[in-house]
Amino acid sequence: MNKSYLGEQIYFTKDCDYSLNNTNQKKVEELLERNIAVGVVGGFYEENYPVYFISHFALRNLGYTFDEFMMKTNGNFLEIVSPEDRIFFEKGLKKKSDHIREYRVLNNKNEDIWIKEMHTESESDDGRKLWLCSIRLAQNEHIYRKKFISTISHDIRTPLNAIIGMARLAKINYYSKEKMEEYLNLVIKSSYHLLNQIDEVLDMNSIETGVMLQNENMFNLGVFISDIENMFKPVLKEREQNLRVIYNGVRHWEVIGDNINLKKVFVNILANASKYSDDKSDIELIVEEVHSSSQEYAEYKFTFADHGIGISEDMLELIFEPFERIVDSRNTGDIPHIGLGLAVTKSIVDMMHGSLEVESELQSGSKFILTQKIKIQTYENVKAVNAMEHDLEGMRILIVEDNDLNQKIVGELLEIEKVKVEMACNGKEAAEIFDNKEKGYYDAILMDIHMPVMNGYESTDMIRKNTDKGGDIIPIIALTSDTLASDVEKSLKHGMNGHMSKPVDFEELKETLLFWKNKKHGKI
Ligand code: ADP
């Protein structure tokens, strides 16, 4: 016997009453609405956790048809929970409060698969206690996270240990100016490595969740490249390496494009060229303008060539994968890497509709070839960029934040930019303040997630429903310490337009607000 809720077919086990009362129907619909790609399952808080109903998608995620599921479990959910996770599973159910967790179940082939469930409790009409869960596959997420934790924990500890060690030495050698300088320089160097690695992780997160911003700035290609050369000078000098830039047929120097992300691409590829080459070796960057018939765009080919240790053929396919790095003699030293650099680089290039190819041979060196179209500064293109707003002056922003200090930091930073700032201390207050103002009064809302009285998700839901006051169109940006991809997904699912992590990167906040200002004024 089955029924359908929100288009999801639900099968009832035979000894039940074949329908859900209003409360349970609402709860099931909520679970389905609040999660992506999930099914639902409900059962009783009784021995072996007998199933009351299970939906089509839940069965598919678990790898069964309804009949196969019933045959295997005899209607008891505990039967398909992997033996290793049964105690964990039961403990979680005993908590009876709403929670999200991951555990392993056995599919129809008796293989372990990871699932993620959101759990809530209820009651059936005859007063029996019910558990209700959404079920989603978490297999890839789990593998990714395991890889992430093992890689990160090692690679973040390495520079961190160096920082602690050097700081200790500096403290002991407090009276020697030279030693102090040497140790502090090493502290700074390791801190930059650490920062770089954290940035890569955050970039990967932004790209994966689709919230990485694209920029459109006017810049000169020659100045752009010489800035990068200058930036690399200290690293190259230390290793006595030489970077030669060769220009070939470049006709358009003044361009409009995403110089911020392009810089990340150049820096990642050049940093690798230096890292994976011997001291005193040469690195070349050849900049060519390829013939293009377009009046609006020029097409460039950037070739980064090194004469370093090279990459074997079988590894060439893997180097753009997250956390893949070649394990050989090159990893034994203190070369700082987590294997995210090229994955981020490739994703940025894809986002900019460019292409990135690699040719390499072990022991003779590598060539990374980036082909990228960039807008040229024609009269029309420049007019469009100039017409855009470049500052935040005059915007009115509602900051929803329960922490006084955070309110103050973001508020004051925005006020320096001549933004009119108003505050709400929790989600409920925000929804009320929003309702008391006329439509279009605020230009954007910065929304904390974890707050007393009402959290950021619920508040966003309320504001979005307030269409009379423009709640459906106001940009709402989450500003929170939750940084996992699933957190970002959750914010977007609740109708937020963006997700930024705390502590706030003010440049990123400014870019985001500028984007919404230009959008409101029809300039993009
Ligand atoms: P990592 O943080 O390990 O440098 P990347 O994603 O930037 O991570 O690179 C992945 C792997 O590709 C590196 O571990 C390295 O082994 C290899 N690699 C990248 N660039 C080069 C290069 N120019 N020469 C040799 N090997 C390279």
XYZ file of C-alpha atoms and ligand atoms in Angstrom:
551
model
C 0.000 0.000 0.000
C 1.474 3.370 -0.890
C 0.684 7.105 -0.883
C 2.418 10.172 -2.268
C 3.594 13.278 -0.363
C 5.250 16.152 -2.289
C 5.590 13.774 -5.237
C 7.532 11.242 -3.152
C 5.912 7.817 -2.995
C 5.624 6.352 0.484
C 5.212 2.644 1.245
C 3.576 1.607 4.510
C 4.509 -1.605 6.232
C 1.526 -3.945 6.416
C 0.543 -3.773 10.086
C -0.005 0.001 10.068
C -2.899 2.216 9.249
C -1.635 3.189 5.758
C -1.780 6.937 6.143
C -0.180 9.745 8.094
C -2.068 12.061 10.410
C -1.802 15.792 9.720
C 1.077 16.408 12.131
C 3.164 13.576 10.746
C 2.354 14.460 7.169
C 3.581 18.015 7.876
C 6.769 16.717 9.468
C 7.474 14.389 6.546
C 6.909 17.214 4.080
C 9.243 19.432 6.078
C 11.983 16.783 6.008
C 11.557 16.420 2.257
C 11.518 20.170 1.681
C 14.508 20.981 3.863
C 16.900 18.529 2.270
C 18.245 17.847 -1.193
C 18.003 14.378 -2.792
C 16.494 12.646 0.179
C 13.951 10.035 0.977
C 12.099 9.584 4.260
C 11.639 6.744 6.660
C 9.647 6.548 9.875
C 9.346 3.928 12.556
C 8.592 3.188 16.182
C 10.813 3.532 19.238
C 10.457 -0.179 19.944
C 12.773 -3.150 19.879
C 14.609 -3.406 16.513
C 12.999 -0.117 15.461
C 10.102 -1.436 13.312
C 9.467 0.641 10.213
C 6.113 2.412 9.848
C 6.718 3.741 6.343
C 9.587 4.198 3.893
C 9.678 6.307 0.760
C 10.696 5.470 -2.784
C 13.826 7.653 -2.710
C 14.928 6.285 0.653
C 14.696 2.769 -0.753
C 16.655 3.833 -3.821
C 19.359 5.422 -1.649
C 19.590 2.256 0.391
C 19.648 0.064 -2.723
C 16.404 -1.908 -2.303
C 12.938 -2.314 -3.779
C 10.191 -2.269 -1.147
C 9.763 -6.053 -1.338
C 13.510 -6.677 -1.062
C 13.663 -4.331 1.920
C 10.826 -6.105 3.708
C 12.292 -9.503 2.963
C 15.710 -8.536 4.261
C 14.552 -6.684 7.371
C 11.179 -8.182 8.157
C 10.201 -4.557 8.687
C 12.894 -3.838 11.310
C 15.234 -0.980 10.434
C 17.987 -2.173 12.773
C 18.516 -5.192 10.479
C 20.113 -3.080 7.758
C 22.242 -0.889 10.036
C 25.858 -2.103 9.739
C 26.802 -4.162 12.821
C 29.675 -1.728 13.610
C 27.249 1.185 13.827
C 24.302 -0.403 15.635
C 25.235 0.911 19.081
C 25.777 4.387 17.633
C 22.460 4.151 15.781
C 20.513 3.171 18.906
C 22.201 5.774 21.045
C 21.206 8.466 18.548
C 17.586 7.350 18.519
C 17.468 7.425 22.293
C 18.399 11.111 22.200
C 14.974 11.744 20.695
C 15.881 15.355 19.911
C 16.265 16.663 16.331
C 19.736 15.937 15.009
C 21.769 15.124 11.909
C 24.187 12.192 11.822
C 25.984 9.779 9.550
C 26.260 6.033 9.822
C 26.672 2.934 7.661
C 23.900 0.682 6.383
C 24.010 -2.520 4.352
C 22.664 -2.324 0.821
C 21.045 -5.181 -1.052
C 24.483 -6.593 -1.927
C 25.467 -6.500 1.746
C 27.946 -3.687 1.138
C 28.446 -0.854 3.620
C 27.233 2.524 2.410
C 27.294 5.809 4.306
C 24.054 7.697 4.741
C 23.259 10.987 6.367
C 19.991 11.348 8.216
C 18.092 14.225 9.704
C 16.139 12.934 12.625
C 13.027 14.206 14.371
C 10.464 12.613 16.664
C 6.690 12.414 16.700
C 3.756 10.259 17.751
C 1.253 8.086 15.895
C -2.508 8.368 16.456
C -2.507 5.412 18.854
C 0.089 7.171 21.050
C 3.142 5.131 19.959
C 6.395 7.116 19.872
C 7.666 7.644 16.342
C 11.048 8.476 14.841
C 11.086 10.222 11.464
C 14.216 10.614 9.343
C 15.259 11.958 6.009
C 17.890 9.792 4.353
C 20.511 10.915 1.914
C 23.566 9.164 0.470
C 26.755 10.489 2.023
C 29.222 8.107 0.427
C 31.214 10.674 -1.575
C 30.971 13.260 1.148
C 32.387 10.758 3.587
C 35.316 9.686 1.396
C 36.066 13.333 0.629
C 35.957 14.303 4.297
C 38.192 11.389 5.345
C 40.743 12.368 2.728
C 40.365 15.985 3.747
C 40.908 15.344 7.441
C 43.901 13.072 6.992
C 45.565 15.439 4.520
C 44.749 18.647 6.305
C 45.683 17.407 9.725
C 49.170 16.585 8.484
C 49.725 19.561 6.243
C 48.383 22.161 8.589
C 50.352 20.748 11.495
C 53.641 20.987 9.626
C 53.777 24.798 9.288
C 52.032 25.183 12.633
C 54.728 23.134 14.368
C 57.359 25.247 12.647
C 55.641 28.411 13.911
C 55.488 27.124 17.491
C 59.090 25.913 17.362
C 60.438 29.159 15.928
C 58.428 31.287 18.350
C 59.866 29.244 21.251
C 63.404 29.704 19.930
C 62.800 33.422 19.472
C 61.664 33.631 23.089
C 64.788 31.847 24.358
C 67.061 34.029 22.205
C 65.302 37.209 23.205
C 68.543 39.210 23.566
C 70.100 38.306 20.211
C 68.804 40.656 17.539
C 70.106 38.528 14.618
C 68.652 35.271 15.918
C 65.393 36.962 16.783
C 65.148 38.279 13.235
C 65.957 34.889 11.727
C 63.313 33.105 13.808
C 60.660 35.728 13.259
C 61.264 35.610 9.493
C 60.688 31.874 9.623
C 57.512 32.402 11.653
C 56.242 34.795 8.995
C 57.170 32.406 6.179
C 55.408 29.436 7.779
C 52.385 31.580 8.613
C 52.068 32.487 4.944
C 52.219 28.802 3.955
C 49.489 28.085 6.435
C 47.371 30.975 5.228
C 47.842 29.844 1.672
C 46.645 26.329 2.493
C 43.605 27.588 4.360
C 42.785 29.894 1.448
C 42.943 26.949 -0.935
C 40.526 24.967 1.229
C 38.123 27.908 1.381
C 38.442 28.504 -2.374
C 37.677 24.856 -3.060
C 34.640 25.135 -0.809
C 33.401 28.294 -2.568
C 33.865 26.757 -5.998
C 32.154 23.496 -5.063
C 29.165 25.259 -3.633
C 28.999 27.724 -6.512
C 29.379 30.827 -4.362
C 32.739 31.987 -5.701
C 32.370 35.525 -7.031
C 33.549 36.475 -10.494
C 35.077 39.913 -10.866
C 35.169 42.332 -13.762
C 37.983 44.853 -13.464
C 39.973 46.943 -15.901
C 43.663 46.113 -15.854
C 46.800 46.175 -17.956
C 48.148 42.740 -18.804
C 51.787 43.885 -18.629
C 51.314 45.451 -15.193
C 49.425 42.363 -14.028
C 52.317 40.096 -15.015
C 55.023 42.359 -13.619
C 53.137 42.476 -10.266
C 53.266 38.683 -10.203
C 56.985 38.710 -11.099
C 57.613 41.082 -8.194
C 55.607 38.942 -5.869
C 57.721 35.885 -6.735
C 61.074 37.675 -6.537
C 61.847 36.742 -2.901
C 60.984 33.037 -3.424
C 62.998 32.848 -6.650
C 65.918 34.719 -5.131
C 66.099 32.321 -2.229
C 66.424 29.383 -4.614
C 68.467 31.314 -7.181
C 65.876 30.486 -9.815
C 65.195 32.710 -12.783
C 61.759 33.601 -14.200
C 61.856 34.756 -17.813
C 58.737 36.368 -19.270
C 58.515 36.326 -23.069
C 55.805 38.296 -24.897
C 54.815 37.096 -28.315
C 52.463 39.052 -30.574
C 50.468 40.714 -27.798
C 48.404 43.535 -29.338
C 45.863 44.171 -26.619
C 47.256 45.133 -23.222
C 44.333 47.025 -21.706
C 41.752 44.429 -20.779
C 38.708 43.835 -18.588
C 38.429 40.638 -16.627
C 38.727 38.682 -13.441
C 42.288 39.679 -12.501
C 41.775 38.459 -8.909
C 41.030 34.858 -9.871
C 43.474 34.945 -12.798
C 46.175 35.902 -10.322
C 45.367 32.814 -8.221
C 45.843 30.657 -11.326
C 49.208 32.247 -12.212
C 50.436 32.077 -8.627
C 49.500 28.404 -8.188
C 51.153 27.296 -11.421
C 54.285 29.392 -10.871
C 54.594 28.320 -7.238
C 54.565 24.674 -8.382
C 57.083 25.388 -11.156
C 59.446 26.765 -8.535
C 58.641 24.149 -5.861
C 59.189 21.184 -8.148
C 62.393 22.457 -9.798
C 65.985 22.474 -8.649
C 67.758 25.500 -7.306
C 69.248 27.734 -10.007
C 66.877 26.438 -12.703
C 64.978 28.533 -15.261
C 61.230 29.003 -15.460
C 59.603 30.585 -18.520
C 56.305 32.287 -18.939
C 55.390 32.824 -22.576
C 52.514 35.235 -23.150
C 50.992 35.048 -26.629
C 47.951 36.649 -28.155
C 46.326 34.133 -30.449
C 44.566 35.480 -33.522
C 40.915 36.076 -32.837
C 38.255 37.552 -35.095
C 36.245 38.927 -32.162
C 36.127 42.707 -31.702
C 35.240 42.295 -28.042
C 37.627 39.646 -26.774
C 41.263 38.765 -27.243
C 42.455 35.223 -26.813
C 45.683 34.612 -24.921
C 47.872 31.583 -24.498
C 50.029 31.537 -21.377
C 52.664 28.811 -21.270
C 54.387 28.138 -17.956
C 57.438 25.972 -18.592
C 59.816 24.595 -15.986
C 62.798 22.254 -16.174
C 62.026 20.478 -12.928
C 61.311 16.929 -11.857
C 58.306 16.491 -14.157
C 55.215 14.318 -13.784
C 54.848 10.705 -14.922
C 52.239 9.861 -17.542
C 49.924 7.963 -15.190
C 49.910 10.833 -12.699
C 49.123 13.451 -15.322
C 45.440 12.514 -15.256
C 45.256 12.790 -11.484
C 46.979 16.046 -10.679
C 43.825 18.130 -11.074
C 41.940 15.966 -8.569
C 41.565 17.336 -5.011
C 44.158 16.010 -2.537
C 46.078 14.090 -5.222
C 49.760 14.544 -5.013
C 52.582 12.425 -6.148
C 54.150 10.390 -3.404
C 57.829 10.014 -4.166
C 61.108 11.601 -3.209
C 59.585 15.060 -3.731
C 57.341 14.708 -0.673
C 60.034 13.789 1.777
C 61.374 17.287 2.278
C 59.497 20.154 3.786
C 57.792 21.210 0.546
C 54.469 22.565 1.791
C 51.528 21.110 -0.119
C 48.151 19.577 0.361
C 47.353 18.754 -3.244
C 44.519 21.238 -3.601
C 46.347 23.914 -5.609
C 45.778 22.481 -9.077
C 42.221 21.367 -8.303
C 41.386 24.959 -7.323
C 43.305 26.281 -10.341
C 41.465 24.037 -12.774
C 38.076 24.895 -11.253
C 38.798 28.624 -11.523
C 39.851 28.206 -15.157
C 36.650 26.253 -15.875
C 34.614 28.971 -14.169
C 36.293 31.578 -16.422
C 35.603 29.374 -19.501
C 39.297 28.956 -20.201
C 41.264 25.758 -20.715
C 44.245 24.339 -18.866
C 46.432 21.607 -20.272
C 49.588 19.986 -19.091
C 52.488 18.303 -20.871
C 55.227 16.760 -18.816
C 57.969 14.205 -18.743
C 59.697 12.831 -15.687
C 63.049 14.472 -15.024
C 62.799 16.906 -17.924
C 60.133 19.358 -16.797
C 56.513 20.405 -17.162
C 54.511 22.775 -19.316
C 51.146 24.143 -18.156
C 49.245 25.811 -20.983
C 46.408 28.172 -20.136
C 44.204 29.459 -22.943
C 41.946 32.274 -21.875
C 39.675 34.776 -23.591
C 39.718 38.212 -21.965
C 37.529 41.200 -22.819
C 39.431 44.088 -24.389
C 38.864 47.689 -23.380
C 36.740 48.788 -26.340
C 34.728 51.978 -25.946
C 31.540 50.008 -25.286
C 33.173 47.591 -22.815
C 34.768 50.418 -20.834
C 31.499 52.353 -20.780
C 29.743 49.349 -19.292
C 32.390 48.932 -16.564
C 32.478 52.664 -15.801
C 28.720 52.768 -15.459
C 28.986 50.311 -12.596
C 28.945 51.439 -8.994
C 32.355 51.123 -7.385
C 31.583 52.018 -3.799
C 29.042 51.081 -1.173
C 28.048 54.632 -0.253
C 24.355 55.050 0.359
C 23.498 51.379 0.781
C 21.318 50.485 3.752
C 22.112 47.125 5.343
C 20.391 45.214 8.123
C 22.896 43.236 10.201
C 21.304 40.337 12.073
C 23.731 39.200 14.755
C 23.426 38.308 18.434
C 27.075 38.864 19.326
C 27.813 42.491 20.286
C 31.423 42.319 19.204
C 30.609 40.903 15.765
C 27.882 43.557 15.343
C 30.452 46.205 16.129
C 33.170 44.851 13.813
C 30.978 44.463 10.721
C 28.957 47.600 11.522
C 31.970 49.859 11.894
C 33.729 48.487 8.824
C 30.628 49.190 6.755
C 30.118 52.632 8.261
C 33.639 53.608 7.133
C 32.386 52.862 3.612
C 29.445 55.241 4.268
C 26.907 52.430 4.474
C 23.823 53.053 6.647
C 23.801 50.195 9.110
C 20.908 48.926 11.231
C 21.009 46.035 13.697
C 18.763 43.186 14.819
C 19.764 40.880 17.675
C 18.023 37.718 16.496
C 16.062 36.279 13.593
C 12.663 37.178 15.014
C 13.611 40.806 15.566
C 14.993 40.950 12.007
C 11.748 39.662 10.479
C 9.751 42.206 12.551
C 12.022 45.154 11.714
C 11.888 44.168 8.038
C 8.091 44.047 8.173
C 7.912 47.534 9.757
C 9.785 49.197 6.886
C 8.555 50.117 3.426
C 9.429 47.941 0.432
C 12.978 48.515 -0.848
C 14.123 50.234 2.401
C 17.058 47.824 2.855
C 19.517 46.959 0.088
C 20.659 43.717 1.712
C 20.551 41.678 4.921
C 23.612 40.063 6.520
C 22.279 37.107 8.469
C 24.006 35.208 11.258
C 22.801 31.587 11.547
C 23.054 30.537 15.194
C 21.054 32.996 17.320
C 18.738 32.744 20.296
C 14.942 33.083 19.920
C 15.012 32.470 16.147
C 17.888 31.264 13.960
C 18.950 32.670 10.600
C 17.260 29.956 8.531
C 13.848 30.463 10.112
C 14.213 34.211 9.889
C 15.051 33.965 6.177
C 12.017 31.735 5.644
C 9.809 34.378 7.322
C 11.303 37.295 5.408
C 11.040 35.441 2.077
C 7.323 34.925 2.695
C 6.828 38.678 3.278
C 6.420 39.441 -0.427
C 4.447 42.663 0.256
C 7.607 44.220 1.660
C 9.881 42.756 -1.036
C 11.049 39.861 1.130
C 11.199 37.647 -1.940
C 13.777 39.831 -3.697
C 15.975 41.288 -0.951
C 19.511 39.827 -1.041
C 20.113 37.837 2.168
C 23.696 36.779 2.776
C 24.626 34.312 5.512
C 27.535 35.496 7.637
C 28.461 32.595 9.832
C 31.188 30.451 11.285
C 29.708 27.356 9.570
C 31.957 26.758 6.590
C 31.294 23.219 5.402
C 29.896 22.689 1.919
C 26.746 21.221 3.483
C 26.281 24.425 5.550
C 26.494 26.552 2.421
C 24.074 24.206 0.686
C 21.682 24.605 3.606
C 21.825 28.421 3.490
C 21.139 28.411 -0.238
C 18.330 25.906 0.227
C 16.690 28.327 2.647
C 16.693 30.977 -0.059
C 19.782 32.914 0.941
C 21.722 34.515 -1.886
C 25.210 33.921 -0.568
C 27.256 32.507 2.274
C 30.294 34.132 3.866
C 32.390 32.756 6.658
C 33.463 34.516 9.828
C 35.843 36.109 10.603
C 34.628 38.326 7.819
C 36.983 39.023 4.903
C 36.063 42.642 4.334
C 37.167 42.720 0.669
C 34.918 39.744 -0.033
C 32.032 41.379 1.815
C 32.558 44.591 -0.150
C 32.662 42.741 -3.491
C 29.482 40.873 -2.583
C 27.578 43.994 -1.533
C 28.817 45.868 -4.620
C 27.511 43.049 -6.776
C 24.039 43.386 -5.222
C 24.130 47.180 -5.473
C 24.908 46.981 -9.206
C 22.264 44.335 -9.670
C 19.637 46.437 -7.917
C 20.492 49.365 -10.190
C 20.293 47.170 -13.304
C 23.988 47.538 -14.122
C 24.706 43.825 -14.295
P 50.476 20.604 -4.065
O 49.837 21.401 -2.969
O 50.833 19.206 -3.668
O 51.575 21.316 -4.792
P 48.924 20.781 -6.465
O 47.481 20.472 -6.646
O 49.379 22.160 -6.760
O 49.278 20.357 -5.010
O 49.739 19.758 -7.364
C 49.431 18.367 -7.350
C 50.671 17.542 -7.608
O 51.101 17.728 -8.972
C 51.840 17.977 -6.752
O 51.883 17.273 -5.550
C 53.037 17.641 -7.614
O 53.472 16.363 -7.354
C 52.515 17.698 -9.045
N 52.960 18.935 -9.734
C 52.269 20.082 -9.885
N 52.963 20.985 -10.594
C 54.142 20.394 -10.907
C 55.310 20.789 -11.629
N 55.393 22.006 -12.202
N 56.303 19.895 -11.724
C 56.235 18.670 -11.183
N 55.157 18.225 -10.480
C 54.133 19.062 -10.350
